[in-house]
Amino acid sequence: MARDDGAAAARGIPRVKGLSWWQCFVGVLTLSVAATAASAQSPPPIDTSGWKTYRNESMGFETKYPSTWSVGSLRGTAPENVVLGGPPQVEGSNLRVQIWVQRQMNPKGLSIQQWYADQLSRQTSRPEATAYPVIGGRPAVRMEMVGSLSRMFSFFIALNNTDVFQITIDLPPAQTRLDPTYEALLSTVRFIE
């Protein structure tokens, strides 16, 4: 300890009661890492108990959504779809989730991961990121694509042996994480057997 005290004193580093400069440095470093880890933790989950429930028998699912959101569908498109969207935000954009059912999209009855790999092998462009979450108790594939106008998160789930259930969320290109509202909505998706 005397050697540490001498080196610290020579550099003008004060000795804290009973601690060498090295022990103080390690302590400060540990606190810094702990503070960084605490700030990096995700926010507490959103309480969805007051949310409305949307149920669609023909598409085979239900989900909760905020009471300030509305439900609609895109007309004239081939796959069955529904759009859940919030009121316009300050920046002029709004939170929006599109849900699709693509019938007979998986005629070979592949697992969703195999189906996705097969689809990807036919494409010339590659997604920025792929992950394998679980949605509604089923294996899913999360694909992330980035363009000049948006960052798109698409989730693919096998609805049955041949139909693919897809959830699409568009974000501004600079936004790299899903809004907590989206995360909460995804956590409430349930499939109707």
Coordinates of C-alpha atoms in Angstrom, one line a residue:
M1 CA 0.0 0.0 0.0
A2 CA 2.8 2.4 0.7
R3 CA 4.0 2.1 -2.8
D4 CA 0.5 3.1 -4.1
D5 CA 0.4 6.0 -1.7
G6 CA 3.7 7.3 -2.8
A7 CA 2.9 7.0 -6.5
A8 CA -0.5 8.7 -6.0
A9 CA 1.1 11.4 -3.9
A10 CA 3.8 12.0 -6.5
R11 CA 1.1 12.5 -9.2
G12 CA -1.0 14.8 -6.9
I13 CA -3.8 12.2 -6.6
P14 CA -5.2 12.4 -3.1
R15 CA -5.6 9.2 -1.1
V16 CA -9.2 8.6 0.1
K17 CA -9.4 7.3 3.7
G18 CA -8.1 3.8 3.6
L19 CA -8.3 3.5 -0.2
S20 CA -5.5 3.8 -2.8
W21 CA -5.9 5.8 -6.0
W22 CA -6.1 2.4 -7.8
Q23 CA -9.0 1.3 -5.6
C24 CA -10.8 4.6 -6.2
F25 CA -10.3 4.4 -9.9
V26 CA -11.8 0.8 -10.0
G27 CA -14.7 2.0 -7.9
V28 CA -15.5 4.9 -10.1
L29 CA -15.1 2.7 -13.2
T30 CA -17.5 0.1 -11.7
L31 CA -20.1 2.9 -10.8
S32 CA -19.8 4.2 -14.4
V33 CA -20.4 0.8 -15.9
A34 CA -23.4 0.2 -13.6
A35 CA -24.9 3.6 -14.4
T36 CA -24.5 2.9 -18.1
A37 CA -26.1 -0.5 -17.8
A38 CA -29.0 1.0 -15.8
S39 CA -29.7 3.7 -18.4
A40 CA -29.5 1.1 -21.2
Q41 CA -32.2 -1.1 -19.7
S42 CA -35.5 -1.0 -21.5
P43 CA -38.4 1.1 -20.0
P44 CA -41.0 -0.7 -17.9
P45 CA -43.6 -2.5 -20.0
I46 CA -46.7 -0.6 -21.0
D47 CA -49.9 -1.5 -19.2
T48 CA -52.3 -2.8 -21.8
S49 CA -55.2 -3.6 -19.4
G50 CA -57.1 -0.5 -20.6
W51 CA -56.5 -1.2 -24.3
K52 CA -59.3 -2.3 -26.7
T53 CA -59.3 -5.8 -28.2
Y54 CA -59.5 -6.4 -31.9
R55 CA -60.5 -9.9 -33.0
N56 CA -60.7 -11.1 -36.6
E57 CA -62.0 -14.6 -37.0
S58 CA -61.3 -14.9 -40.7
M59 CA -57.7 -13.9 -40.3
G60 CA -57.4 -16.1 -37.2
F61 CA -56.0 -13.6 -34.6
E62 CA -56.7 -11.1 -31.9
T63 CA -54.6 -8.3 -30.4
K64 CA -55.0 -5.4 -28.1
Y65 CA -54.4 -1.8 -29.2
P66 CA -54.5 1.6 -27.5
S67 CA -58.0 3.1 -27.0
T68 CA -57.0 6.3 -29.0
W69 CA -56.2 4.2 -32.1
S70 CA -58.5 3.3 -34.9
V71 CA -59.0 0.1 -37.0
G72 CA -59.3 0.0 -40.7
S73 CA -58.4 -2.1 -43.8
L74 CA -56.9 -1.5 -47.2
R75 CA -59.5 -2.1 -49.9
G76 CA -58.7 -3.7 -53.2
T77 CA -55.5 -5.5 -52.1
A78 CA -55.2 -9.3 -52.5
P79 CA -54.1 -10.4 -49.1
E80 CA -56.5 -10.0 -46.2
N81 CA -55.3 -7.1 -44.0
V82 CA -56.1 -4.8 -41.2
V83 CA -54.5 -1.5 -40.2
L84 CA -54.3 -0.4 -36.5
G85 CA -53.2 3.2 -36.2
G86 CA -52.8 6.0 -33.7
P87 CA -53.6 9.7 -34.0
P88 CA -51.0 11.9 -35.7
Q89 CA -48.0 12.7 -33.6
V90 CA -46.2 16.1 -33.2
E91 CA -43.9 15.3 -36.1
G92 CA -46.8 14.6 -38.4
S93 CA -46.3 10.9 -38.5
N94 CA -48.5 8.4 -36.6
L95 CA -48.0 5.0 -35.1
R96 CA -49.4 2.3 -37.5
V97 CA -49.3 -1.5 -37.7
Q98 CA -50.4 -3.5 -40.7
I99 CA -51.4 -7.1 -40.3
W100 CA -51.7 -9.4 -43.3
V101 CA -52.7 -13.0 -44.0
Q102 CA -51.2 -14.3 -47.2
R103 CA -53.1 -17.5 -48.1
Q104 CA -51.3 -20.4 -49.7
M105 CA -48.0 -18.5 -49.5
N106 CA -46.3 -21.6 -48.0
P107 CA -47.6 -24.5 -50.1
K108 CA -44.8 -26.9 -49.0
G109 CA -45.8 -26.5 -45.4
L110 CA -42.3 -25.5 -44.3
S111 CA -41.5 -24.2 -40.8
I112 CA -41.5 -20.3 -40.8
Q113 CA -37.7 -20.2 -40.6
Q114 CA -37.4 -22.6 -43.6
W115 CA -40.0 -20.7 -45.5
Y116 CA -38.2 -17.4 -44.8
A117 CA -34.9 -18.9 -45.9
D118 CA -36.5 -20.1 -49.1
Q119 CA -38.0 -16.7 -49.8
L120 CA -34.7 -15.0 -49.0
S121 CA -32.8 -17.2 -51.4
R122 CA -34.9 -15.8 -54.3
Q123 CA -34.2 -12.2 -53.5
T124 CA -31.3 -10.1 -54.7
S125 CA -31.4 -7.6 -51.7
R126 CA -30.8 -8.7 -48.2
P127 CA -32.4 -7.5 -45.0
E128 CA -30.3 -5.4 -42.6
A129 CA -31.1 -7.7 -39.7
T130 CA -33.0 -10.9 -39.0
A131 CA -34.1 -12.2 -35.6
Y132 CA -36.3 -15.1 -34.4
P133 CA -38.7 -13.9 -31.7
V134 CA -41.9 -15.7 -30.5
I135 CA -45.2 -14.0 -31.1
G136 CA -48.5 -15.3 -29.8
G137 CA -46.6 -18.4 -28.6
R138 CA -45.4 -19.3 -32.1
P139 CA -42.0 -19.1 -33.7
A140 CA -41.6 -16.0 -35.8
V141 CA -39.0 -14.3 -38.1
R142 CA -38.3 -10.6 -37.8
M143 CA -36.9 -9.0 -40.9
E144 CA -35.6 -5.4 -40.8
M145 CA -35.1 -3.5 -44.1
V146 CA -33.9 0.1 -44.4
G147 CA -34.7 2.4 -47.3
S148 CA -34.3 6.1 -47.9
L149 CA -37.8 6.8 -46.6
S150 CA -38.4 4.2 -43.9
R151 CA -37.1 1.4 -41.8
M152 CA -39.5 -1.5 -42.0
F153 CA -39.9 -4.3 -39.5
S154 CA -41.8 -7.3 -40.8
F155 CA -42.7 -10.3 -38.6
F156 CA -43.7 -13.6 -40.3
I157 CA -45.5 -16.3 -38.4
A158 CA -47.0 -19.6 -39.8
L159 CA -50.8 -19.2 -39.3
N160 CA -51.3 -22.8 -40.4
N161 CA -49.6 -25.3 -42.8
T162 CA -49.9 -23.0 -45.8
D163 CA -50.9 -19.5 -44.7
V164 CA -48.4 -16.8 -43.6
F165 CA -49.4 -14.2 -41.0
Q166 CA -47.4 -11.0 -41.4
I167 CA -47.1 -7.9 -39.2
T168 CA -45.5 -4.8 -40.8
I169 CA -44.3 -1.7 -39.0
D170 CA -42.8 1.3 -40.8
L171 CA -40.5 3.7 -38.9
P172 CA -38.4 6.7 -39.9
P173 CA -35.0 5.4 -41.3
A174 CA -33.0 6.8 -38.3
Q175 CA -35.2 5.0 -35.7
T176 CA -33.5 1.7 -35.0
R177 CA -35.8 0.4 -32.2
L178 CA -39.5 -0.3 -32.1
D179 CA -41.5 2.2 -30.0
P180 CA -42.6 0.6 -26.7
T181 CA -46.3 0.9 -27.9
Y182 CA -45.4 -1.5 -30.8
E183 CA -43.6 -3.9 -28.4
A184 CA -46.7 -3.9 -26.1
L185 CA -49.0 -4.5 -29.1
L186 CA -46.9 -7.4 -30.3
S187 CA -46.9 -8.9 -26.9
T188 CA -50.8 -9.1 -27.0
V189 CA -51.1 -10.9 -30.3
R190 CA -53.0 -14.2 -29.9
F191 CA -54.0 -16.8 -32.5
I192 CA -57.5 -18.2 -32.7
E193 CA -57.4 -22.0 -33.0

